Short mmCIF file of C-alpha atoms and ligand atoms in Angstrom, two decimals:
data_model
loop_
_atom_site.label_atom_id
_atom_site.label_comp_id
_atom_site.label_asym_id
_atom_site.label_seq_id
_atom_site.Cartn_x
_atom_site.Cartn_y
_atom_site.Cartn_z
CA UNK U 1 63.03 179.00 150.25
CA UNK U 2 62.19 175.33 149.70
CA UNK U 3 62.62 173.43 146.88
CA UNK U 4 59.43 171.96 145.16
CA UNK U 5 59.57 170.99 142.16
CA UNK U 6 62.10 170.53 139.17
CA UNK U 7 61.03 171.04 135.59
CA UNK U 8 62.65 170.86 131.88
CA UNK U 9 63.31 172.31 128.82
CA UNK U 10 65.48 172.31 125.42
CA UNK U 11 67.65 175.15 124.24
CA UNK U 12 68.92 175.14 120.87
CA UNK U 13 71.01 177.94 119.54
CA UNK U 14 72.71 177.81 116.15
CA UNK U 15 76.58 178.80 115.51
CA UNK U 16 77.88 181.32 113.66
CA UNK U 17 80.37 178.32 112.38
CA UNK U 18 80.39 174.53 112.91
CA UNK U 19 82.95 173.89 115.71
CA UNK U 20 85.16 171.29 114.60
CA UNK U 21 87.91 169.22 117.23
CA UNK U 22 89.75 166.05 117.01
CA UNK U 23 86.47 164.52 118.78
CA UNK U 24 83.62 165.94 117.14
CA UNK U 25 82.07 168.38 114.56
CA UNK U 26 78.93 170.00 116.18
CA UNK U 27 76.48 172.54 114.10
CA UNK U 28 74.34 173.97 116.80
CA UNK U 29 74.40 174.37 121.19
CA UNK U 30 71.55 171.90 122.50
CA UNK U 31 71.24 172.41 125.80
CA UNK U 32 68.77 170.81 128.89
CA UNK U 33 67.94 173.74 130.65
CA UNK U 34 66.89 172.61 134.44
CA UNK U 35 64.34 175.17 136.27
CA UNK U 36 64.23 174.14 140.21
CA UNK U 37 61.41 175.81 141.47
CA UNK U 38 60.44 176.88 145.03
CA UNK U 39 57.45 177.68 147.20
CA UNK U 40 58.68 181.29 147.31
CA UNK U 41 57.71 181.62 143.65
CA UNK U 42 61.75 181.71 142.73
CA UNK U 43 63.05 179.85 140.21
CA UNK U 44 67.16 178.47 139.47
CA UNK U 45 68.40 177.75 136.43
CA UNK U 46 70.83 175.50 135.19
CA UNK U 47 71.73 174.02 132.21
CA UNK U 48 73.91 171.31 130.78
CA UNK U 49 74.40 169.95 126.74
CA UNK U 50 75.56 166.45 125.83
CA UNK U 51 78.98 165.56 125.55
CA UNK U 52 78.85 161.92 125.02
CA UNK U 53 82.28 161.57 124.11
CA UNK U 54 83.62 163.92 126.54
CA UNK U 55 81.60 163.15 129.84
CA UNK U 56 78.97 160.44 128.51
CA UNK U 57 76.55 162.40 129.13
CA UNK U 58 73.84 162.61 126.53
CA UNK U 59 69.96 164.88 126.68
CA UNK U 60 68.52 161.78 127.49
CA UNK U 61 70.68 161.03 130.35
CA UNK U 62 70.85 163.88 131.42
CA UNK U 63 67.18 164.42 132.19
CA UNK U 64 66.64 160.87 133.73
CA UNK U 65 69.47 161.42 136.35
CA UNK U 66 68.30 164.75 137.38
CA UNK U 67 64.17 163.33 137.27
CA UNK U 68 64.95 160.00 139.06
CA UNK U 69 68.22 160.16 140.97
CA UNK U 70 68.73 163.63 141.99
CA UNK U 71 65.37 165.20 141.96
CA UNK U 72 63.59 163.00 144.61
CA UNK U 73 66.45 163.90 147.08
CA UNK U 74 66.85 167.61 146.98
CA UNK U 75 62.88 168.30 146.52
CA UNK U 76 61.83 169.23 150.16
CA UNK U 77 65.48 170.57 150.75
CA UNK U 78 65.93 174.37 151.76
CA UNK U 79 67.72 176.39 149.97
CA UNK U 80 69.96 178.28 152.70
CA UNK U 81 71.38 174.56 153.46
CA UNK U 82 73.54 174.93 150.00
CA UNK U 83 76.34 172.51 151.25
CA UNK U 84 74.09 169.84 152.33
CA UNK U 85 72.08 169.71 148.97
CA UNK U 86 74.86 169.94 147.11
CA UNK U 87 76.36 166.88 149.24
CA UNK U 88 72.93 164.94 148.39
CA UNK U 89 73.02 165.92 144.61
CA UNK U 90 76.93 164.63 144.06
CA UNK U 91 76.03 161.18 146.04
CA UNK U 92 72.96 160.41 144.42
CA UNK U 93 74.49 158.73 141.79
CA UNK U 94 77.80 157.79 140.40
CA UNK U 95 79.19 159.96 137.28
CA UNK U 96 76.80 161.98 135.27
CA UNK U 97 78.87 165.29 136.08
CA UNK U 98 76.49 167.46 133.67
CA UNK U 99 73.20 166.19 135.29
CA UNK U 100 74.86 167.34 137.99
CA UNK U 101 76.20 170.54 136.83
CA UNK U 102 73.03 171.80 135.41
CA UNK U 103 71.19 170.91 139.26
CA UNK U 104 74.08 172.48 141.32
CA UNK U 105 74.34 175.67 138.61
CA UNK U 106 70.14 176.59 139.60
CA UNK U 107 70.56 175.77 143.05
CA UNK U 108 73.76 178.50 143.48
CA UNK U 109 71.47 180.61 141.08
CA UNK U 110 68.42 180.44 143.74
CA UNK U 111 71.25 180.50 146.69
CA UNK U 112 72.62 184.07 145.14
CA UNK U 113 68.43 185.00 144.83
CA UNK U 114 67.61 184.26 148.41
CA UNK U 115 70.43 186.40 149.72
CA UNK U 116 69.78 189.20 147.21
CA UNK U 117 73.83 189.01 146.06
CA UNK U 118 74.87 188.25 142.81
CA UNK U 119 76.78 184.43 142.88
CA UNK U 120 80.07 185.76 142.51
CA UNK U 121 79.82 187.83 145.86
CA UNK U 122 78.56 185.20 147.84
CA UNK U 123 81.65 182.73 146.61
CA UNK U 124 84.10 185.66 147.52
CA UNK U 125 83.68 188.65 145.37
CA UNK U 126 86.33 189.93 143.28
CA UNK U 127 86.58 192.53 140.09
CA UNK U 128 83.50 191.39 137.83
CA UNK U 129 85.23 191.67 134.64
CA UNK U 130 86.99 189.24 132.52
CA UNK U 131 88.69 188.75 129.57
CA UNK U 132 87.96 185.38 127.40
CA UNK U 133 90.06 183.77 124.39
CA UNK U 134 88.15 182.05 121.39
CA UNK U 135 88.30 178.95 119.79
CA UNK U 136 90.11 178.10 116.30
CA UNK U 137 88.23 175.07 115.09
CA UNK U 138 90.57 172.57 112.83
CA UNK U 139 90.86 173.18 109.71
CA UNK U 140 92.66 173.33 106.54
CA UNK U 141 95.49 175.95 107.02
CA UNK U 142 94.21 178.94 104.99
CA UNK U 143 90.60 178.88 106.83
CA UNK U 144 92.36 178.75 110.52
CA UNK U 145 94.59 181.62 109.26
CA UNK U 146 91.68 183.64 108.32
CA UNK U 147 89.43 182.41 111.30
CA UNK U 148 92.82 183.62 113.67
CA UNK U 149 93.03 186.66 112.06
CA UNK U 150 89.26 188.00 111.97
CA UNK U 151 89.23 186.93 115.75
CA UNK U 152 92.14 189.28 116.47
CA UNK U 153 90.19 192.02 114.49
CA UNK U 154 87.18 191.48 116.68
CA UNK U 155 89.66 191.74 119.76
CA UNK U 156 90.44 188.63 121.12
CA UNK U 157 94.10 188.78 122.65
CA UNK U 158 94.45 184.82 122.98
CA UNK U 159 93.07 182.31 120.74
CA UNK U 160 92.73 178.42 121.71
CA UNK U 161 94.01 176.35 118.12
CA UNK U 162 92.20 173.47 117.78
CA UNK U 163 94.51 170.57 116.59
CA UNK U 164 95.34 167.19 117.03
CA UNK U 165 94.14 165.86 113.52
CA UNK U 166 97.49 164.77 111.86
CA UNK U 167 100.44 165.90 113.36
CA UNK U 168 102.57 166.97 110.50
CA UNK U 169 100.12 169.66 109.47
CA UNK U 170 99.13 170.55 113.27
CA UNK U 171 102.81 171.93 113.13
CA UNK U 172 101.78 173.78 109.49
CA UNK U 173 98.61 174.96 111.29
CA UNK U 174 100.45 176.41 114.07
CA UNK U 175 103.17 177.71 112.24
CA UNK U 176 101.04 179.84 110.26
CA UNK U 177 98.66 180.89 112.76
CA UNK U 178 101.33 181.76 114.35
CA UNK U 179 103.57 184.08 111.50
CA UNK U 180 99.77 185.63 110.55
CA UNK U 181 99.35 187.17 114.08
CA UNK U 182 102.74 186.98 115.96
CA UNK U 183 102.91 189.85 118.56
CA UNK U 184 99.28 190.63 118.62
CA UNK U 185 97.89 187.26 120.48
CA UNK U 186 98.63 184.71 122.71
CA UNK U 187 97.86 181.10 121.02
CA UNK U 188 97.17 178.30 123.38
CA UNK U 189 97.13 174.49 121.32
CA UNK U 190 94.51 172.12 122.44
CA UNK U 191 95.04 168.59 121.07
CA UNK U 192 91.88 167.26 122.18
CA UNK U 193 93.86 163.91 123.08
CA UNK U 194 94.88 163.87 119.41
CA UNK U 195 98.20 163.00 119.79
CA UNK U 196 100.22 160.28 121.39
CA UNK U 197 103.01 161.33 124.08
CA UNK U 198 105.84 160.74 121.46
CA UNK U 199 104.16 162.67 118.61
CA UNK U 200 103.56 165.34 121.12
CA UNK U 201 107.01 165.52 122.23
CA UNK U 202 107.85 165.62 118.49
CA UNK U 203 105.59 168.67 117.60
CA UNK U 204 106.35 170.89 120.83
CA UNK U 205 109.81 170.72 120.38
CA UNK U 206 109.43 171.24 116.65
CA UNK U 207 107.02 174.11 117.33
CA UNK U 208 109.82 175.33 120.13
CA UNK U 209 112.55 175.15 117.83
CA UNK U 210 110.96 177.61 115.13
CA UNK U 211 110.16 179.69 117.81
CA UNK U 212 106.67 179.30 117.84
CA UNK U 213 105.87 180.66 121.59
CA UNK U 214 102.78 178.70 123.04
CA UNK U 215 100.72 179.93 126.18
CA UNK U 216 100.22 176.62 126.31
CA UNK U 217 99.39 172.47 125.24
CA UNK U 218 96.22 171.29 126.38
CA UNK U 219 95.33 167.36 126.94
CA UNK U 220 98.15 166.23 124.03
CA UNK U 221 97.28 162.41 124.92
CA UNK U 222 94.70 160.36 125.78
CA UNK U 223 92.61 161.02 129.35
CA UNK U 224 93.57 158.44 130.76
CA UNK U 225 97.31 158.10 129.82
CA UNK U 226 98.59 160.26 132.92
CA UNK U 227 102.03 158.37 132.47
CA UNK U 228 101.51 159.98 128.90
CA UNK U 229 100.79 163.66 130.16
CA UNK U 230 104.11 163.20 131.95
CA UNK U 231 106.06 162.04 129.59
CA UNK U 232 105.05 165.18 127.76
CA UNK U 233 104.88 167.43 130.81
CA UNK U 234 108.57 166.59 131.47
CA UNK U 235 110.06 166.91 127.91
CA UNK U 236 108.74 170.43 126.27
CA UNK U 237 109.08 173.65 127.55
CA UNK U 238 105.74 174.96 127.05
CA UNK U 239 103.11 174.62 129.67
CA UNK U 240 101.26 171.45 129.66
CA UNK U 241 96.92 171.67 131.03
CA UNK U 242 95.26 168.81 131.55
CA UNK U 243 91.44 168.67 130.43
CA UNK U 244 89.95 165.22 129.72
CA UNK U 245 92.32 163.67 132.14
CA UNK U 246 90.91 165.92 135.32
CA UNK U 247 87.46 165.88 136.14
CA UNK U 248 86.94 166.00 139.90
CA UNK U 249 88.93 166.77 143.00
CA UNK U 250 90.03 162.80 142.85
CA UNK U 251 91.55 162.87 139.48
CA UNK U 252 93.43 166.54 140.39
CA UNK U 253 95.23 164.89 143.52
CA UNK U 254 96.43 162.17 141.51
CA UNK U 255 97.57 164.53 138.28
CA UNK U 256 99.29 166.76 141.41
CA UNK U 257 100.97 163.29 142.64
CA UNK U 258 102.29 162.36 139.41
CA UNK U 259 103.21 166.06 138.31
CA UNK U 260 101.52 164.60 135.22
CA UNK U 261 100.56 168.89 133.94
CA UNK U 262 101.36 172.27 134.70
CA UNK U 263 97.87 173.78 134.87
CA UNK U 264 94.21 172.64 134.80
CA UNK U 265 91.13 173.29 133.25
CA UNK U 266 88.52 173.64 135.49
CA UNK U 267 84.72 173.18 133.50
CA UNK U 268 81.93 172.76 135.31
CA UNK U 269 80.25 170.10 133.39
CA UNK U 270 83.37 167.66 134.62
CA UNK U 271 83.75 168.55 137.72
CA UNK U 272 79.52 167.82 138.80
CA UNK U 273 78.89 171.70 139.11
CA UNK U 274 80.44 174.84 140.99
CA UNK U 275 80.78 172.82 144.65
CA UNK U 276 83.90 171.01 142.88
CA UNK U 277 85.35 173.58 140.69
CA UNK U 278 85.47 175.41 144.07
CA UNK U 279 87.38 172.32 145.51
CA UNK U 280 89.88 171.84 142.52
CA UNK U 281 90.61 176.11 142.67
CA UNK U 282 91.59 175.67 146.13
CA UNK U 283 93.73 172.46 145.92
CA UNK U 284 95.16 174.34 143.14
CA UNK U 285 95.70 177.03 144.99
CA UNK U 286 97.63 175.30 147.27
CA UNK U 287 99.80 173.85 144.95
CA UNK U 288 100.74 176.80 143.18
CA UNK U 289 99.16 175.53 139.78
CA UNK U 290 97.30 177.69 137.40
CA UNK U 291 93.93 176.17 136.23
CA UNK U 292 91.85 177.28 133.28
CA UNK U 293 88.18 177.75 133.51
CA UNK U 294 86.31 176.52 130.22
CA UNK U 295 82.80 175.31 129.42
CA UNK U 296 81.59 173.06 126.50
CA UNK U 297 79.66 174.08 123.37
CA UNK U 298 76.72 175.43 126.06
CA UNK U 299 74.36 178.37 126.31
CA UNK U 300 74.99 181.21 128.23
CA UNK U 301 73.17 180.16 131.66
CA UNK U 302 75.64 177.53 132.70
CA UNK U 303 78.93 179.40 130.98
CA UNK U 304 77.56 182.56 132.73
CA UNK U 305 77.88 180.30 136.51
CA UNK U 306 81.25 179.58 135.43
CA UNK U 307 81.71 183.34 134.86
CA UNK U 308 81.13 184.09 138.63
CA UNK U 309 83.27 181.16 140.03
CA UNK U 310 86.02 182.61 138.07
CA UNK U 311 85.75 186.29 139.01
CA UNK U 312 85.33 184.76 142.86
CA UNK U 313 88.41 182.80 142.18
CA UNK U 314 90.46 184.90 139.86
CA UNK U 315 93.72 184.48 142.13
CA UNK U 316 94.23 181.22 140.67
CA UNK U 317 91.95 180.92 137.51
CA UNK U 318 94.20 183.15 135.38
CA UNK U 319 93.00 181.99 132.15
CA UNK U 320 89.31 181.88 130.59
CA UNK U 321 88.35 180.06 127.81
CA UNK U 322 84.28 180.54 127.89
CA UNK U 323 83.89 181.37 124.16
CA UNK U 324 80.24 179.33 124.24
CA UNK U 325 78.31 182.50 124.32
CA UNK U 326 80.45 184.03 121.28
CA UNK U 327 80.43 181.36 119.20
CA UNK U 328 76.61 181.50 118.92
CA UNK U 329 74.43 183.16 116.22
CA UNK U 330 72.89 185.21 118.85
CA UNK U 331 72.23 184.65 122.76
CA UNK U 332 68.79 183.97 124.10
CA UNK U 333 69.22 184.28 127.55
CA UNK U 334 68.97 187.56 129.35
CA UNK U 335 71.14 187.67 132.32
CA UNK U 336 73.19 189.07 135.20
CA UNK U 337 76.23 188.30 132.84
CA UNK U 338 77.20 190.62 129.39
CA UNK U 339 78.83 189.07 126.99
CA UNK U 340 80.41 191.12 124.65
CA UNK U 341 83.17 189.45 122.48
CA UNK U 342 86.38 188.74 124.62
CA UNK U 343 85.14 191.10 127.87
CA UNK U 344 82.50 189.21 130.00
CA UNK U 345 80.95 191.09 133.02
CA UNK U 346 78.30 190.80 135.72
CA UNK U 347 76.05 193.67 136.96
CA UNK U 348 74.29 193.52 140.36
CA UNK U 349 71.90 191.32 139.84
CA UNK U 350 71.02 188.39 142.51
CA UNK U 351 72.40 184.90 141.53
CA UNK U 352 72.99 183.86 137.83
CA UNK U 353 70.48 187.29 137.53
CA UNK U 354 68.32 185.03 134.75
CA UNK U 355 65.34 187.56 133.79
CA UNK U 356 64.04 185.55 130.54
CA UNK U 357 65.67 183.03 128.32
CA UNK U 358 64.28 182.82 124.67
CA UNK U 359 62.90 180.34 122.61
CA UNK U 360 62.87 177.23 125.58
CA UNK U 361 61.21 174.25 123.96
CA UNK U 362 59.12 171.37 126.03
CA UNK U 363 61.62 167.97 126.57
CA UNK U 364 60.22 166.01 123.57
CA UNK U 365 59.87 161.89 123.85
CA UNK U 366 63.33 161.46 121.66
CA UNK U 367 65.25 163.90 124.18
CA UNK U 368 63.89 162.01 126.90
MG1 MG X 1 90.05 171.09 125.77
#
């Protein structure tokens, strides 16, 4: 199974709600869906949106890394030498981790096809069934109170609060969020990098002495303020996870030398695709530190790779947060992976198990 060609298209999907951080309010998932093609007649999929102020990565960027950098060097490759191509596609270029993402994502797809396995048996196996939280954009009070509580009415257990706005009414946000639905889910905070260490310090242990019980803080400071994340780390209680400030394997072994967080999120789109994420799981694993696996406001074919590294890996990615797929108006990709509120599952189908994806619209001169 040789590789021979790599083609594009758009996916746009609107939300049910816009999806509002500290970062960014964003109205509908635009993804670049990559197709890698092969002279057996199968065909990967992978796909990757912008986050420009997340990654950098934008359509445009994405789609002129994969057609000039990575393209040229994996077309010709064979598929059963996974590890080498996915050596070639993360040192074709510096950066552009979704570019990356959305190549490795079709080549594990077509990997999984040649072997007839679905991906998550051929990266260890494991019980394919998992159970998701869903986001709480930021809000005024009474909306994330109402948003909390018709979440825990659809059955999501744990619920990821979106704050890091101001941080006198992030404490009224959680404080209510957390009286409306004490007992009946876990809430996890994620500042987005909202806060500074001291105002984060500040909330936590104002949050902590109300006895508001957090899961867990995610990125309260600035990516690159790992002093910061320590600071924090070593001053509250509740669990600190880094986002933003881990990427790759590179950024993990310095967070781990610093003791800078107390668990990581693992998402594909930072870490250049599934050959990483499997890197950071296992350094993690070593270490005895809990990681996350999350996605970014993305269709279903690159949240539902994600899905199988963490059913391969569910020994040490205890915690899901891939809430893309539910957070749409409807899904248009038919796959090897259900989605169906908080409970995700894969049947037996080979690879990502991609039969037809919906509504895929030719790269256009202003995405390119
Ligand atoms: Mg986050």
């Amino acid at each position: 199974m040789k590789i021979t060609d790599i083609r594009f298209g758009m996916l746009r999907v609107p939300l049910k709600t816009p999806f509002k951080t500290a970062l960014r309010t964003v109205e509908q998932v635009e993804d670049v869906v990559v197709m890698v093609h092969t002279d057996s007649g199968h065909i990967g999929y992978g796909s990757a949106p912008a986050t420009a102020v997340i990654t950098g990565d934008t359509h445009g960027s994405i789609i002129e890394a994969v057609r000039h950098y990575i393209a040229p060097r994996v077309i010709g490759q064979d598929i059963a030498n996974l590890n080498r191509i996915t050596g070639l596609v993360q040192s074709a270029m510096e950066k552009n981790t979704s570019a990356k993402a959305a190549v490795e994502i079709a080549l594990y797809d077509l990997w999984g096809q040649l072997y007839g396995a679905p991906l998550y048996k051929l990266l260890g196996g494991g019980e394919p069934v998992i159970t998701t939280d869903i986001t709480i954009s930021v809000d005024h009070i009474d909306k994330m109170v109402s948003d909390s509580l018709s979440a825990v009415e659809r059955g999501f257990e744990s619920l990821k609060i979106k704050v890091g706005k101001d941080i006198g009414v992030d404490i009224e946000r959680t404080k209510a969020i957390h009286a409306a639905v004490e007992g009946r889910a876990l809430l996890r905070l994620d500042a987005n990098q909202g806060w500074t260490a001291k105002q984060a310090v500040y909330a936590l242990h104002a949050l902590e002495d109300a006895g508001v019980k957090l899961e867990l803080v995610e990125q309260p400071v600035k990516a690159h303020d790992l002093a910061g994340m320590r600071y924090v780390t070593e001053r509250v209680h509740t669990p600190v996870m880094a986002d933003e400030s881990v990427f790759g394997p590179r950024e993990l072994v310095e967070l781990i030398r610093m003791r800078a967080a107390d668990i990581v999120n693992i998402k594909l789109m930072k870490t250049g695709g599934i050959s990483n994420a499997v890197k950071i799981a296992d350094i993690c694993a070593l270490y005895g530190i809990d990681c996350m696996i999350g996605c970014m406001l993305e269709s279903s074919i690159g949240v539902a790779a994600a899905v199988h590294l963490a059913v391969a890996r569910a020994d040490v990615i205890s915690k899901v947060d891939l809430d893309g797929p539910s957070l749409c108006s409807h899904d248009p990709v038919d796959s090897g992976v259900i989605f169906n509120e908080s409970e995700i599952s894969i049947t037996d189908a080979p690879g990502l198990g991609i039969r037809a994806i919906d509504g895929i619209t030719p790269v256009t001169s202003l995405a390119a």
